[in-house]
XYZ file of C-alpha atoms in Angstrom:
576
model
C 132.655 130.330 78.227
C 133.213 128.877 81.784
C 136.051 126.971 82.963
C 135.762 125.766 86.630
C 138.497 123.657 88.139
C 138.469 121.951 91.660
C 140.177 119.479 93.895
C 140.432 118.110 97.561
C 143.091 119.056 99.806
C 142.637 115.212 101.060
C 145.413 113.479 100.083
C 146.569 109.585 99.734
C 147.397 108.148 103.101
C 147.664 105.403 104.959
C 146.538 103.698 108.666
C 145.267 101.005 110.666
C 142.063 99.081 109.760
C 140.951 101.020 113.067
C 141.740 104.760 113.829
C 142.926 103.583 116.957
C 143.573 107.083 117.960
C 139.933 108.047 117.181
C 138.460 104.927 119.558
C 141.012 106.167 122.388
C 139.532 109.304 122.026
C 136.172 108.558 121.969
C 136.399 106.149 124.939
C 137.942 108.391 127.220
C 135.110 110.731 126.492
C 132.779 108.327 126.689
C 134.319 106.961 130.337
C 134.209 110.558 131.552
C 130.880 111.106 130.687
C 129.640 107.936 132.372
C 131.825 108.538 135.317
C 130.147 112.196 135.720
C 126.878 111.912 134.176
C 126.355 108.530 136.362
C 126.773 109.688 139.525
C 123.982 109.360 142.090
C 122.225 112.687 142.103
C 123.577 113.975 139.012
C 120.256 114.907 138.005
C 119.631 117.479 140.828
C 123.189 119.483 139.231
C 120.418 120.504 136.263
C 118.621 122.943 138.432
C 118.763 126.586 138.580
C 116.756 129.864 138.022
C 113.300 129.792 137.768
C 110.700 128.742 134.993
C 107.700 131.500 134.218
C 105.734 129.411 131.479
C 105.518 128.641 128.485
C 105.963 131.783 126.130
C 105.869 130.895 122.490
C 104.821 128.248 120.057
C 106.961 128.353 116.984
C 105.241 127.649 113.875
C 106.756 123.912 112.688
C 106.658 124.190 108.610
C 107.792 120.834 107.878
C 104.814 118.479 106.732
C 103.165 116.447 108.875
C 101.221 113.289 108.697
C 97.861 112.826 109.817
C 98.071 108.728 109.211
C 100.961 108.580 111.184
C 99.741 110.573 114.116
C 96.089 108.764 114.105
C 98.648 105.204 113.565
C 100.441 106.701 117.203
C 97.288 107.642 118.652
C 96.136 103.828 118.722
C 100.034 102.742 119.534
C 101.202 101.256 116.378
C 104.540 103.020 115.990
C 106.847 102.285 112.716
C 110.558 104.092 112.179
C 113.538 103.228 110.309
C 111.694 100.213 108.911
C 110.426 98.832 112.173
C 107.542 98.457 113.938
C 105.735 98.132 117.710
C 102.295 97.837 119.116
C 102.243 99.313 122.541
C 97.912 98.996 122.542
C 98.220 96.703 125.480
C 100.071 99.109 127.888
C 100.531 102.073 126.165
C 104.181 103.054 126.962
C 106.485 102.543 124.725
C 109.517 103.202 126.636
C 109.146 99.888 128.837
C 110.451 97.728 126.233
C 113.403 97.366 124.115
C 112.989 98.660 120.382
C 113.706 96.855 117.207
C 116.527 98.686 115.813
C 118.808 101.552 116.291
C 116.934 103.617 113.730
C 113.913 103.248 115.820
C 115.410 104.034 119.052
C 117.084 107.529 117.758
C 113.327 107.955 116.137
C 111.321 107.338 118.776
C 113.811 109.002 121.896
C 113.858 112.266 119.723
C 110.385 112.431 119.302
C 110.476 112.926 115.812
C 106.904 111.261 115.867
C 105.451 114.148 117.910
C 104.773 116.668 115.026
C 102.606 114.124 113.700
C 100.803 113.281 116.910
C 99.504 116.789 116.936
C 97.486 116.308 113.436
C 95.169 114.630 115.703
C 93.777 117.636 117.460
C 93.139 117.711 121.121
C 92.956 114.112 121.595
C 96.806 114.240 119.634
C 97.809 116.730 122.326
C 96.670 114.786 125.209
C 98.500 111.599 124.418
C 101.795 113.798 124.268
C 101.441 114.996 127.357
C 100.847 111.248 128.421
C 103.707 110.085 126.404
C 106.309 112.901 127.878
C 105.647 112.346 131.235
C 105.747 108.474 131.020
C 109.488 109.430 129.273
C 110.583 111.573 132.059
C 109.203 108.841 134.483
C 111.622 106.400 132.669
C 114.489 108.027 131.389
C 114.752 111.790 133.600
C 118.063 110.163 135.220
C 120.897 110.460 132.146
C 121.636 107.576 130.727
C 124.304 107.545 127.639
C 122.241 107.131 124.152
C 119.105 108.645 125.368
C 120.662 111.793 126.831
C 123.779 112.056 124.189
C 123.946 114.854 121.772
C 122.871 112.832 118.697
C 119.303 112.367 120.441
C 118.963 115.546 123.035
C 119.311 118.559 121.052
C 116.646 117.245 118.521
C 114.365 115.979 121.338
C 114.635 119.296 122.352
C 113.046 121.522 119.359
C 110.959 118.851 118.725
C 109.589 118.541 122.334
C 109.767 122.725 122.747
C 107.897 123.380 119.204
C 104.569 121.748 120.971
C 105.532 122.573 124.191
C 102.788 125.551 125.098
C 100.032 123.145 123.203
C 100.686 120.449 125.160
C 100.873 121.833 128.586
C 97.582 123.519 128.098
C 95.930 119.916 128.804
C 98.346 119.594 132.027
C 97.832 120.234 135.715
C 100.143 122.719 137.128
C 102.460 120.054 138.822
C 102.365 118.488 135.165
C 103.278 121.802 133.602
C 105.885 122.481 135.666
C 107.620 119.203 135.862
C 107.735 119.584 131.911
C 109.299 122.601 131.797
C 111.704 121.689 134.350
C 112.206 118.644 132.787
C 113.342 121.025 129.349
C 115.583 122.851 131.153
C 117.881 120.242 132.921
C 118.076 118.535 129.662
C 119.101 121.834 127.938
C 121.464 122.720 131.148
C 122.856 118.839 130.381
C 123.396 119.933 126.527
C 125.417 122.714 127.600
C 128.121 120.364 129.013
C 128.448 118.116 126.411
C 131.650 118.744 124.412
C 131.263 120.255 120.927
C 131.022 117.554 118.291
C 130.374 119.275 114.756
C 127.978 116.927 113.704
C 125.434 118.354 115.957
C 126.566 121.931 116.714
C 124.459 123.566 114.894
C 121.402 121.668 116.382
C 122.670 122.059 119.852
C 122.684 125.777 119.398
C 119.130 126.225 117.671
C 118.113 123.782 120.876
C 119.513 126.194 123.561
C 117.959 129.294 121.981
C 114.842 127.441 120.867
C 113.955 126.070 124.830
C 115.003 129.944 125.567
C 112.295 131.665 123.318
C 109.629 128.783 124.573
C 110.071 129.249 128.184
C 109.636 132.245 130.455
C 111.077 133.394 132.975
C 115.297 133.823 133.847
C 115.894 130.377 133.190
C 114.521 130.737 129.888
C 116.160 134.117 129.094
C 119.270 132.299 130.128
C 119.916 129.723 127.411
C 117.959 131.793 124.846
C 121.501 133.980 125.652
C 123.676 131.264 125.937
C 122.215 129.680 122.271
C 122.595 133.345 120.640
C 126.472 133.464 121.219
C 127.189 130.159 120.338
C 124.408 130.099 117.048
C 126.969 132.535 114.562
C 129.647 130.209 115.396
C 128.234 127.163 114.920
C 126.619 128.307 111.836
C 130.197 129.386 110.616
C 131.230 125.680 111.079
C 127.992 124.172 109.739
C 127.436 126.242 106.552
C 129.847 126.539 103.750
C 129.758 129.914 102.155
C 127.804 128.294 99.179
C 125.580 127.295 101.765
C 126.285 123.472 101.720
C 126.166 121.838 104.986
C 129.545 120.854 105.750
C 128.756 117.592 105.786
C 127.977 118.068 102.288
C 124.821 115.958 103.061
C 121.687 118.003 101.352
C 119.367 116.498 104.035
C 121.365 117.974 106.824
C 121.561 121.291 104.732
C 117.329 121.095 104.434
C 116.667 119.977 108.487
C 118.572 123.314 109.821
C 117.137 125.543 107.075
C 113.691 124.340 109.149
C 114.886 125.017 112.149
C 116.998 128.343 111.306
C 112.895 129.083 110.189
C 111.609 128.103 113.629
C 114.380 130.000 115.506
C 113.107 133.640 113.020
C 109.403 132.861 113.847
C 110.251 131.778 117.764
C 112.376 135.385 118.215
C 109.341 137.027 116.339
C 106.831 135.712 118.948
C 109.330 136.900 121.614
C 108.977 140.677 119.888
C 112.494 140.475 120.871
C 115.287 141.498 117.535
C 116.601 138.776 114.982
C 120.318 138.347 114.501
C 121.289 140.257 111.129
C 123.381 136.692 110.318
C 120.259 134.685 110.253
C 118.504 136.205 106.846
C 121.967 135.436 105.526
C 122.264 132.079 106.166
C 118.334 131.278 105.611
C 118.948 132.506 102.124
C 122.116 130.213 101.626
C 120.886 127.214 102.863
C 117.778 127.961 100.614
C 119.755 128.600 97.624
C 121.789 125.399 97.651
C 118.498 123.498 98.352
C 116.734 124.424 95.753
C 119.980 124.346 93.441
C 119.785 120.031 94.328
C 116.238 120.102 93.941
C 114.607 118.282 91.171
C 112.048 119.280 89.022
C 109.475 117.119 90.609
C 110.201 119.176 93.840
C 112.768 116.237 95.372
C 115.782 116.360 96.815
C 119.055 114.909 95.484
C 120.139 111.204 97.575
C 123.614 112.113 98.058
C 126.368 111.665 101.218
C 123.704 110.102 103.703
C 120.645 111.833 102.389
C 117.447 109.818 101.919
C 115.614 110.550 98.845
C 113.166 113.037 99.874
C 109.616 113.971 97.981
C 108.420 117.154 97.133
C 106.353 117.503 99.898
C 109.040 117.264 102.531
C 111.082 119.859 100.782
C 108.609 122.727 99.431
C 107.714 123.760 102.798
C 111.211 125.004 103.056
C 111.426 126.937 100.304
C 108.083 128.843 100.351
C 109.519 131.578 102.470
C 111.923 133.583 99.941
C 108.635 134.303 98.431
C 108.026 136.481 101.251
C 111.218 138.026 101.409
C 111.351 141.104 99.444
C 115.083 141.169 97.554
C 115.901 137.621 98.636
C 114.651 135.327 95.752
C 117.330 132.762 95.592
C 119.194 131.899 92.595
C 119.324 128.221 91.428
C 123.243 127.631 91.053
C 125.377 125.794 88.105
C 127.598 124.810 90.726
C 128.099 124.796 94.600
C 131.966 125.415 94.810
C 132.654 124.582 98.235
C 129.779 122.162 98.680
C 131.342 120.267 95.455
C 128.481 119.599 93.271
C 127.448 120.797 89.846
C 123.556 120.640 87.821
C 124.122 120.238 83.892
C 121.341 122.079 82.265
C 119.552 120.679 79.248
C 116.294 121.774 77.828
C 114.479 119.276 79.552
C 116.875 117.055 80.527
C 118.708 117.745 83.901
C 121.912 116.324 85.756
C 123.230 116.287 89.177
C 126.846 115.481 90.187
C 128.729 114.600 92.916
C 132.283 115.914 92.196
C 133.692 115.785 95.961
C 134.712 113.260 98.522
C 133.041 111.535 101.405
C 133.453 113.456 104.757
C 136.174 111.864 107.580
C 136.309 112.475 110.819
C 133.210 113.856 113.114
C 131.311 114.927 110.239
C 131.442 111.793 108.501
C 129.184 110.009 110.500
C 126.660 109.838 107.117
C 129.510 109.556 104.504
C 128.946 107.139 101.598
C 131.471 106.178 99.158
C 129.876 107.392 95.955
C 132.792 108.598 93.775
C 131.748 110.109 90.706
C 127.683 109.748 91.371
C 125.469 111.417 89.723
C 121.710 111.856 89.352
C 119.352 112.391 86.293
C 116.135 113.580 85.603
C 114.010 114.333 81.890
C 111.466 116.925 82.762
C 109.380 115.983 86.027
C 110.503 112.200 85.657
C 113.220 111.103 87.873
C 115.410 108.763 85.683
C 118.079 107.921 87.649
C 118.594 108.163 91.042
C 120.896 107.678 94.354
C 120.095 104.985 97.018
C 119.334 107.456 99.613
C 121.199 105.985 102.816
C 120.792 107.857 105.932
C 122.656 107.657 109.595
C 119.280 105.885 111.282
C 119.483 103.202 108.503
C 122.627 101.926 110.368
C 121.346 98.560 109.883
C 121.582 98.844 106.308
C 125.456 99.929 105.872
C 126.174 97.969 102.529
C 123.927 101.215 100.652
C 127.254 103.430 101.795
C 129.946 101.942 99.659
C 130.695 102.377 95.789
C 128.468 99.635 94.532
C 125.667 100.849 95.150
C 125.707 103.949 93.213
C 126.019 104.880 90.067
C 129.680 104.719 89.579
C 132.038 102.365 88.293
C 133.213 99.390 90.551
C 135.953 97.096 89.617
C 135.846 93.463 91.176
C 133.846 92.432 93.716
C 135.742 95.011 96.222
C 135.037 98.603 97.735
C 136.817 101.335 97.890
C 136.104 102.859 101.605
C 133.833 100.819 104.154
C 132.170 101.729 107.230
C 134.159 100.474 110.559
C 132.173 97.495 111.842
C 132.362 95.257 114.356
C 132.798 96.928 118.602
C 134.020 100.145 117.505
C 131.431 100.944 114.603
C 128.915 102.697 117.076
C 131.611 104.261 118.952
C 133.099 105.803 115.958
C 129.956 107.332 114.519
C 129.604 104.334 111.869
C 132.684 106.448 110.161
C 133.908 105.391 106.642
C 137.671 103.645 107.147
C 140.204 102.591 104.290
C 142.800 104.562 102.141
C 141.294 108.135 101.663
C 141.558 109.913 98.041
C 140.846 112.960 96.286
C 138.528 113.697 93.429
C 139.254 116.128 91.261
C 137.078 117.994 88.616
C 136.800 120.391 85.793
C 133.812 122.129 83.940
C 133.758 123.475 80.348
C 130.040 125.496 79.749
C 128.926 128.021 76.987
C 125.834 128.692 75.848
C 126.332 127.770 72.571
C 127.814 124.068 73.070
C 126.505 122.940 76.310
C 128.379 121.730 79.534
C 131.230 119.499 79.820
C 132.205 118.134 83.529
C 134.847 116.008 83.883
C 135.958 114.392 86.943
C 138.113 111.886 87.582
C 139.694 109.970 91.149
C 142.282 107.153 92.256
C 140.394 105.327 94.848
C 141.267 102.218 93.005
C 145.275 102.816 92.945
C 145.562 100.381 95.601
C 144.039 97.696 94.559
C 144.511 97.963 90.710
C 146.487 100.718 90.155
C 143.377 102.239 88.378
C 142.379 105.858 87.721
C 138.789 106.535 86.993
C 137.749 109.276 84.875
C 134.285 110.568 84.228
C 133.180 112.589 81.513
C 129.422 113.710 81.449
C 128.498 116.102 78.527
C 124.875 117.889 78.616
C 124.221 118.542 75.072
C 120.948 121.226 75.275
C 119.965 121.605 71.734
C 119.673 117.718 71.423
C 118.773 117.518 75.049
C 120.835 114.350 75.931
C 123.629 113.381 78.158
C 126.978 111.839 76.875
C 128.974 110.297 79.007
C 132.023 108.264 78.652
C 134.049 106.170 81.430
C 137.615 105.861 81.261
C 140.215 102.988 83.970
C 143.699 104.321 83.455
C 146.581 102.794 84.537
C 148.360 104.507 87.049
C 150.933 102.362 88.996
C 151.725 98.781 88.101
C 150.750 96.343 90.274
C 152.797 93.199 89.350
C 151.272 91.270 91.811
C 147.922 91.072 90.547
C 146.340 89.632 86.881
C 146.199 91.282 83.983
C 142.550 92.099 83.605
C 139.782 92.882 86.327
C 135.982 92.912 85.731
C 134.225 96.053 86.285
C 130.507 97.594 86.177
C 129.460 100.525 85.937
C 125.723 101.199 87.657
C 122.913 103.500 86.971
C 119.820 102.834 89.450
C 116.665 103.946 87.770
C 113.712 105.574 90.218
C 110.946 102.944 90.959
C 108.408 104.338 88.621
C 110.747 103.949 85.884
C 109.391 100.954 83.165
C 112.535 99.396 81.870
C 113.029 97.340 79.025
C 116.386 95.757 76.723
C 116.471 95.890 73.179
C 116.794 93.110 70.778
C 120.472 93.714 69.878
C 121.250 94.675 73.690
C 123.192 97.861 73.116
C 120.227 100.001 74.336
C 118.202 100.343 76.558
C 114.388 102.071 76.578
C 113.504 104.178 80.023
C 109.925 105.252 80.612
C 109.084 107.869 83.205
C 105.206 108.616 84.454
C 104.774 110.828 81.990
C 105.333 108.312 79.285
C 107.948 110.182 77.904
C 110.700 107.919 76.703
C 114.272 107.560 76.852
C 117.304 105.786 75.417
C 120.582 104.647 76.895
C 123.085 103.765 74.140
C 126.220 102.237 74.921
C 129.443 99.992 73.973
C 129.944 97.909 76.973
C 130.156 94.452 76.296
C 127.230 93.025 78.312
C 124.336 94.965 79.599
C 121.856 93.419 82.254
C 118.901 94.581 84.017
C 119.105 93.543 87.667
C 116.880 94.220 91.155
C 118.021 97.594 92.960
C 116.716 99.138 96.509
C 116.676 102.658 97.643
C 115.674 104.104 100.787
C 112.864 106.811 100.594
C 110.453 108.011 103.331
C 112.349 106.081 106.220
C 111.820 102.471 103.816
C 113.383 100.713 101.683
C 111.746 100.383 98.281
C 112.503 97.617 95.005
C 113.519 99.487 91.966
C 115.813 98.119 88.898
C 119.150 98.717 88.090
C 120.964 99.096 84.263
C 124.765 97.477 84.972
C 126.900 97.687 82.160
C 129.495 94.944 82.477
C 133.326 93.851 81.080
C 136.504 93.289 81.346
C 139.401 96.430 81.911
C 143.440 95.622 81.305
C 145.336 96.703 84.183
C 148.211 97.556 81.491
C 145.980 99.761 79.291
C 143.124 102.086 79.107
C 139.413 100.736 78.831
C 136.996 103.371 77.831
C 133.159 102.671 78.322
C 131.006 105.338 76.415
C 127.224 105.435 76.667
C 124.437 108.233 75.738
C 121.158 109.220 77.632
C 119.224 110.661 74.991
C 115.125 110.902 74.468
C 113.635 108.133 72.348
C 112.701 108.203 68.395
């Protein structure tokens, strides 16, 4: 038998509708900046020792796509759910782009791996594409040159670096690699902002391995003593990003993979931390992987297919001793899997992040994710930071949790200050608390409960999800308690309680309405029983590969008594 208990330090508290402490801050800094960074000449403060060539070309494992790079190749572009032609002139940095997503897309050259699918000609065009950037944007200016854009642009750009330049003149050649190393010199100045630590240091060592010479051996130093502590601020110890965003987690287990293989190529010796931190990240990956090879949606993660997760995991296979273990739960990280015999659960027993690192935060309390052998059942939305436009996916209704009126719980900071702030989450913070019950014999019992509604109903929500494995079905049973009375308010609320179903899921009502048939692409089918009053099936979206795709939505629906319990029970289970 296993008992696990857990709860957030975060307690109840109060404050403006705007941190104005936080947009003080992150003015000033911002004033600074543009004071320094601005200044005439600025630029020529970026030089320093000399460059000797490009050295290394670190193996990128992440997939890439051909379609997309032979899409670039022509100029037809597409990020974040936008699109531009550039086929007239050919540079795309000459004209304003059609959302913020794209921007952070296209100015971090996420696009570039893909590029290079096209062979030679692929290579050519991103040399032609790089130095048309530098032409336009070598002088800082403050999105394209701030940390959330250069320390990515950086191990993207460096990764291809040596391919590239090998279809460059020598004034081409070195005017990249100069170009790398004031950017990477700029880095360095930048004050530390946790959500891109970690990145900042794999850039500075990554640029190092790539280039020769004592400017490269320079920042390859510099990124080594700053990489163990950023990784110690990044990583929890059960190898959660601190974020507690899975995506995140997956993105630096790539590049902690680029950073072995660029060292390797160097013949120079790899940290004794890194295999340590590899195998963590790996382990909690694979632990919120699904059985289709996915990745759980949760705390700004998209919902990401097999094919954009394997690549990561492939490695332990090569690592003699260092087969990671697929964990019940991730203690520090805050989530749990439920293990049936086919039937598999993933919840989200923690908080959203505050402060710097919750600048992909969604107010999910109690979310959870489901899956019956290699058929995703139900599912997250999958919001992610360059969806900014799309900020409605980050509160409580558009999980699968329980929502009570037509209100929220947390929101994301709008208006002026939202981009200044990191798109944060703002409102009355709250902690969720949890326990798990498991044996072998019985199953696993998680129960979780939170009083993010206190303030507005005086409402405590409690979650109980049982994972029955000789019957192979999930129980689960929502409970509104009153708390505090709240005089001022009626005496009943409605409520609904959500579970979004994955796109290839067929969907169908009963006659009597109290269940309701899922069908997977296997054609295996399932049943979800419940009590609730009123049961509808209604449209749903979810984000997945960068768009934004239909899918349905089950919403169980009634009435809760802000004087009494109400207790909603309902029962996955497979179908007769």
């Amino acid at each position: 038998m296993l008992t696990y208990e857990s709860s957030s330090p975060v307690s109840q508290q109060s404050g403006a509708r705007v941190p104005w402490l936080a947009v003080v801050k992150a003015f000033a800094l911002k004033q600074i900046g543009a004071e320094v960074f601005g200044m005439p000449g600025y630029r020529f403060t970026l030089g320093g020792a000399a460059v000797d060539g490009f050295q290394a070309a670190p193996h990128e494992v992440r997939p890439a796509s051909a379609q997309i790079g032979k899409a670039i190749l022509s100029g037809r572009y597409a990020f974040a759910g936008a699109r531009m032609s550039v086929q007239g002139s050919g540079d795309p940095w000459n004209r304003p782009s059609p959302n913020r997503g794209f921007a952070l897309e296209l100015h971090r050259f996420s696009w570039l791996m893909h590029l290079m699918t096209q062979g030679d000609a692929g290579a050519k065009e991103g040399l032609r594409l790089y130095m048309l950037w530098h032409k336009t944007f070598r002088t800082w200016t403050p999105f394209v040159w701030g940390q959330e854009i250069l320390a990515r642009r950086l191990i993207n750009v460096s990764v291809f670096a040596r391919k590239i330049a090998s279809f460059a003149s020598e004034e081409e050649a070195g005017v990249m690699a100069q170009s790398l190393v004031q950017q990477a010199r700029h880095l360095l100045r930048l004050p530390r902002n946790l959500s891109w630590f970690a990145q900042k240091a794999v850039a500075l060592v990554l640029v190092g391995c790539v280039l020769g010479g004592k400017a490269g051996d320079n920042l390859r130093k510099t990124g080594l003593r700053l990489l163990p502590k950023a990784l110690k601020r990044t990583v929890l110890p059960d190898g959660c990003h601190a974020s507690r965003n899975p995506e995140q987690g997956l993105n630096l287990l790539y590049d902690l993979l680029l950073l072995e293989d660029a060292l390797s190529q160097r013949g120079l010796p790899l940290p004794e931390y890194l295999a340590d931190y590899i195998e963590k990240l790996t382990r909690a990956v694979r632990t919120l992987t699904h059985p289709d090879g996915s990745l759980c949606a949760f705390q700004g993660s998209e919902s990401l297919p097999a094919e954009q997760v394997t690549p990561a995991l492939v490695h332990e296979d090569n690592r003699p001793n260092a087969q990671a273990r697929v964990a019940t739960f991730l203690e520090h990280g805050r989530y749990h899997r439920l293990n049936g015999r086919s039937l598999l659960v993933f919840a989200d027993a923690g908080e959203p992040k505050s402060g710097l690192l919750g600048y992909g935060a969604c107010d999910h309390p109690l979310t959870f994710e489901v899956s019956g052998g290699f058929d995703k059942l139900i599912i997250g939305p999958g919001w992610s930071p360059p969806q900014s436009e799309r900020q409605e996916f980050r509160v409580a209704g558009a999980a699968n949790t329980v929502t009570i009126g037509e209100s929220a719980i947390l929101n994301p900071v709008s208006g002026k200050f939202a981009e200044l702030l990191g798109f944060t989450l703002e409102g009355l913070r709250y902690r969720v608390r949890s326990r798990r019950v498991e044996s072998d014999e019985s199953g696993a019992l998680l129960e979780m409960e939170h009083e993010g509604w206190r303030p507005k109903y005086g409402l405590k929500h409690e979650r109980r999800l049982f994972v029955d494995p000789h019957k192979d079905e999930l129980r689960g049973e929502d409970r509104l308690v009153p708390v505090e009375a709240k005089p001022d308010l009626p005496m009943a609320a409605p409520f609904t309680i959500r579970f979004l179903l994955h796109p290839d899921v067929q969907v169908s009502l009963s006659r009597d309405r109290k269940s309701v048939l899922l069908r997977g692409l296997s054609g295996r089918g399932w049943t979800l029983r419940h009590d609730a009053k009123e049961v509808t099936i209604e449209h749903g979206n979810l984000f997945e590969k960068g768009q934004l795709r239909k899918t349905s939505t089950v919403a169980l629906r009634g009435v809760c008594r802000l004087d009494g319990p109400t207790r909603i029970r309902w029962k996955l289970a497979p179908a007769d």
